Short mmCIF file of C-alpha atoms in Angstrom, two decimals:
data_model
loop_
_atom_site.label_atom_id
_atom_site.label_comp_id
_atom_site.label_asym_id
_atom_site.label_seq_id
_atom_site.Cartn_x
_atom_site.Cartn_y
_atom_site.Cartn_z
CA UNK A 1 112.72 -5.45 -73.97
CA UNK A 2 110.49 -7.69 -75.88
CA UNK A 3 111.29 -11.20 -75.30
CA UNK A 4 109.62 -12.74 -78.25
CA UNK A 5 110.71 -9.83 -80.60
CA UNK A 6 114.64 -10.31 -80.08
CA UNK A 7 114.10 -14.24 -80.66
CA UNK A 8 115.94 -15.18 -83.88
CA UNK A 9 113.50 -16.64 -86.79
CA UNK A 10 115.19 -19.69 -88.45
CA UNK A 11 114.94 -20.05 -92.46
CA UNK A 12 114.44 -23.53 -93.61
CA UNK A 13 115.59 -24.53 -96.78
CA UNK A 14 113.47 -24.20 -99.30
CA UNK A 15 112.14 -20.66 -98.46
CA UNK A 16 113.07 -17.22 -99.03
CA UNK A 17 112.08 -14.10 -97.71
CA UNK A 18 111.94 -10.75 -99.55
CA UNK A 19 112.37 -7.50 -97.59
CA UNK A 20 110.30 -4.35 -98.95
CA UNK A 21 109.40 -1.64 -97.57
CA UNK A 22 106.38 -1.87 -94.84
CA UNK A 23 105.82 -6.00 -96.34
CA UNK A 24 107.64 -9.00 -95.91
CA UNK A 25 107.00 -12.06 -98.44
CA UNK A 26 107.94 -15.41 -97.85
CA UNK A 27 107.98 -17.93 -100.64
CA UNK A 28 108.24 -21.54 -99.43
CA UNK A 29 106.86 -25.39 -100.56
CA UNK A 30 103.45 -24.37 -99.79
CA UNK A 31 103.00 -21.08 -101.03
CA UNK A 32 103.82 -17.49 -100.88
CA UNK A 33 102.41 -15.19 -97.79
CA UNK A 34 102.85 -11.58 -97.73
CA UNK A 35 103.11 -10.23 -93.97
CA UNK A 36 103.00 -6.25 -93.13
CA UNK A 37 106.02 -4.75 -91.35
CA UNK A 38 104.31 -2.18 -88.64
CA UNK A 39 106.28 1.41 -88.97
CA UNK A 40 109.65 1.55 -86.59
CA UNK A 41 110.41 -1.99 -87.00
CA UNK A 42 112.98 -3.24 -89.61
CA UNK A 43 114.05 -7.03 -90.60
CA UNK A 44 117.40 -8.01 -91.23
CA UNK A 45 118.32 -11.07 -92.65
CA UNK A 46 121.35 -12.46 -92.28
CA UNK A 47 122.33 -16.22 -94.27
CA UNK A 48 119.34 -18.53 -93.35
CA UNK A 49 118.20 -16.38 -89.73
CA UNK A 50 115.83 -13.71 -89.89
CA UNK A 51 115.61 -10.97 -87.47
CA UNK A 52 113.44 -8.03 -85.88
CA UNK A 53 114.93 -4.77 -84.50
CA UNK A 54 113.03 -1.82 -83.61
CA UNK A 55 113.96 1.90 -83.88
CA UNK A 56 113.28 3.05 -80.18
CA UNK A 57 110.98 1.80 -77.08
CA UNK A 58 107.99 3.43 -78.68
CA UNK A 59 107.45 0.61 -81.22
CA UNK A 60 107.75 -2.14 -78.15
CA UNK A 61 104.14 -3.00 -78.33
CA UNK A 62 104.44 -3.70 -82.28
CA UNK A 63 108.16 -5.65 -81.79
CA UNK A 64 106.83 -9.00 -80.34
CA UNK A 65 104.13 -8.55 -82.98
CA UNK A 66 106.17 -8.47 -85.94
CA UNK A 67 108.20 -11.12 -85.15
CA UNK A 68 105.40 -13.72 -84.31
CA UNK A 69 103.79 -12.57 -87.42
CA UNK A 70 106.73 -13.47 -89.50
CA UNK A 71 107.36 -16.66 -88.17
CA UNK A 72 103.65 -17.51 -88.66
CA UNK A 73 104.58 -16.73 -92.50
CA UNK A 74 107.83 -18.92 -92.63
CA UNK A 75 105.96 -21.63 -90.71
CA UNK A 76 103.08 -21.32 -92.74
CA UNK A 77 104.63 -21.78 -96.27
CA UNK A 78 107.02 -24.81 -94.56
CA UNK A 79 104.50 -26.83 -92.53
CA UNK A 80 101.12 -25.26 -92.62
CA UNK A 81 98.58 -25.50 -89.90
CA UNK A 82 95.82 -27.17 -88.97
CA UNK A 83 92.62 -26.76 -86.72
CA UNK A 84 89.85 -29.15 -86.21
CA UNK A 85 86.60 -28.41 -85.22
CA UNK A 86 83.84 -30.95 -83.58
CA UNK A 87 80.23 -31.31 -84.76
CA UNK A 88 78.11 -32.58 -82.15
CA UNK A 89 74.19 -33.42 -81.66
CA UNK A 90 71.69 -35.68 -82.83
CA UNK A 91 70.62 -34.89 -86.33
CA UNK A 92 73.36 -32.34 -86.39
CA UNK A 93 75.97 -32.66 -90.12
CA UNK A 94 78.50 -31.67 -91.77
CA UNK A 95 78.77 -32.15 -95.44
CA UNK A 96 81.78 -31.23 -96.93
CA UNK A 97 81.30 -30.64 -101.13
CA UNK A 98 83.82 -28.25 -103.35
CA UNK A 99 84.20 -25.23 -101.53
CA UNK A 100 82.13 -25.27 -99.27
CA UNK A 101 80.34 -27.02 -96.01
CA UNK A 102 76.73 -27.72 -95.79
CA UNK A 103 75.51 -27.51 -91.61
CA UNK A 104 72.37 -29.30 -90.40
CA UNK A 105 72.94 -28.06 -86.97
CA UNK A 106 68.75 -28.01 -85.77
CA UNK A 107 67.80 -24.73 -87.78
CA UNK A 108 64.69 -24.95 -89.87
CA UNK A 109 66.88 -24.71 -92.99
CA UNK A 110 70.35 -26.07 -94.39
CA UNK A 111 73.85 -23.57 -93.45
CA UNK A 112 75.90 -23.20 -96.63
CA UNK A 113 79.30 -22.34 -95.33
CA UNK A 114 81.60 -20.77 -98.51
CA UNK A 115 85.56 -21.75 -97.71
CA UNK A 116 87.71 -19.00 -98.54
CA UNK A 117 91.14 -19.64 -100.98
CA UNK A 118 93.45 -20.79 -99.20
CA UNK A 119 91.45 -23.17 -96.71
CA UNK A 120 90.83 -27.12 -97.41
CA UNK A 121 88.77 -28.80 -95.47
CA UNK A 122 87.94 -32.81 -94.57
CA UNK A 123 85.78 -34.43 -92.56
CA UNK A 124 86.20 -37.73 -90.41
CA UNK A 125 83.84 -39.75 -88.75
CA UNK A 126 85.75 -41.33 -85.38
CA UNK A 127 83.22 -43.42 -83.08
CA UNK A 128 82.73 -41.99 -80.05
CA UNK A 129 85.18 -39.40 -78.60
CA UNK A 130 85.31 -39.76 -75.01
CA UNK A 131 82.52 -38.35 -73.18
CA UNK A 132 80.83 -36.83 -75.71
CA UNK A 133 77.95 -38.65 -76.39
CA UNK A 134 76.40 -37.30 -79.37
CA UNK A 135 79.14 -36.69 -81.26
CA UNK A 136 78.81 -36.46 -85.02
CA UNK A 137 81.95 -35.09 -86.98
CA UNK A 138 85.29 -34.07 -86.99
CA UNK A 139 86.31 -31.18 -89.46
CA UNK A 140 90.02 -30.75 -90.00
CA UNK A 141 90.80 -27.64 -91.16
CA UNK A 142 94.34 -26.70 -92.81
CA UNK A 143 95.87 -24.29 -94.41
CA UNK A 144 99.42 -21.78 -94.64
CA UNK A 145 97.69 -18.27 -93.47
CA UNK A 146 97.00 -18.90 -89.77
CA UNK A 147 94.75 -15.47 -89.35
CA UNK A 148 92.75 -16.62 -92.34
CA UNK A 149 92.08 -20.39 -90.55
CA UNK A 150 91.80 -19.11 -87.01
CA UNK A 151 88.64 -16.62 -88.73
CA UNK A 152 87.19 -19.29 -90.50
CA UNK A 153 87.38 -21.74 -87.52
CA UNK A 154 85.53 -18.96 -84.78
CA UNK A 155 82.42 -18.01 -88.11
CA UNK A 156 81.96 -21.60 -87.79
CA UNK A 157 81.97 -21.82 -84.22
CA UNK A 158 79.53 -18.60 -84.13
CA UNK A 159 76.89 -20.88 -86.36
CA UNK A 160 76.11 -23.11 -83.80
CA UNK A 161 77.83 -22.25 -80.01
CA UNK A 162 77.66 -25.04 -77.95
CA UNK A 163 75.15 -25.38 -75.40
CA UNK A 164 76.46 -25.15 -71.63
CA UNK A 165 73.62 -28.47 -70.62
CA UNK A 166 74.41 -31.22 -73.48
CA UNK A 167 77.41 -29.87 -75.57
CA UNK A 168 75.70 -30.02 -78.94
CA UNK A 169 76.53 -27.36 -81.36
CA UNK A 170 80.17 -26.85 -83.53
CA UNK A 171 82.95 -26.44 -81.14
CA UNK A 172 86.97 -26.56 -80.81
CA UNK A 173 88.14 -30.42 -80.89
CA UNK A 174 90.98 -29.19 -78.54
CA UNK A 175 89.01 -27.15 -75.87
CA UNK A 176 87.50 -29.34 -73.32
CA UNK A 177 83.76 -27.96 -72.31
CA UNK A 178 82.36 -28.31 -69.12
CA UNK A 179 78.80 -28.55 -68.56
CA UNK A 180 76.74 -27.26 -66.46
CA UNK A 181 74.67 -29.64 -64.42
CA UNK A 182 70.92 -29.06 -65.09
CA UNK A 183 67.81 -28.73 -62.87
CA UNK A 184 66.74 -31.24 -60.03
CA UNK A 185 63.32 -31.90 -59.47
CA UNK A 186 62.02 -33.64 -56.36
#
């Protein structure tokens, strides 16, 4: 049995949750979310608790699935979520305007980075963070769709990985890097 799939989803006040066939939307503070139901599973809702059942041991894999996706919906459209994302390098910006980010990460030319709906984003300038000496920027990204922030988090990631000697490039604020030591001469 699916551990996470028989946990019961709690409905905050404020929300509520419509049941259609192969979609489930959830309207809260924040916004509305629309979530897909994966064939053989079914929701029932019951007063302010949500739950997922499936029809037989063949739709295991999707049970665990479901249910985590609907609670990202319900805690989406409550809380939100966040991710933030460190700039790091000499020269190396990040200048947030409307919708959209400009990079100077060490390319011969400027990075225009479009933000999709649904994605804010603000950026914070914190002396130095621990070890990191070159450290530039912090980006917070938030938003209530936490597939659509976790994408837009890893294109900007992609744009500049950072490099395994120094550390400069755009990378996770929450994943520690280790570097690699570099060559000795004698």
């Amino acid at each position: 049995m699916s551990r996470i799939g028989k946990k019961i989803i709690t409905i905050p006040k404020g929300v509520t949750v419509a049941i259609r066939d192969g979609e489930l939307e959830v309207k809260g503070p924040k916004g509305t979310l629309k979530t897909p139901i994966p064939e053989g599973i079914t929701f029932k809702q019951e007063g302010d608790t949500l739950q997922a059942e499936r029809a037989s041991d063949e739709q295991r894999a999707l049970h665990g699935l479901a249910r985590a996706l609907a609670n990202n919906a319900v805690v989406g459209v409550t809380e939100g979520f966040t991710r933030q994302m460190d700039v790091v390098g000499v020269g190396y910006k990040a200048d947030v305007q409307a919708k959209r980010i400009v990079f100077s990460l060490g390319y011969s030319h400027p990075i225009e980075f479009p933000l999709p709906e649904g994605v804010e984003v603000k950026s914070e300038r914190v002396p130095a963070k621990g070890s990191i000496q070159q450290y530039q920027v912090t980006l917070t990204l938030t938003g209530i769709d936490k597939q659509k922030l976790g994408q837009v988090a890893a294109e900007m990631y992609n744009l500049r990985k950072p490099d395994p000697y120094k550390g400069k490039g755009v990378r996770y604020a929450d994943v520690k890097l280790k570097l690699r030591p570099g060559k000795t001469g004698k």
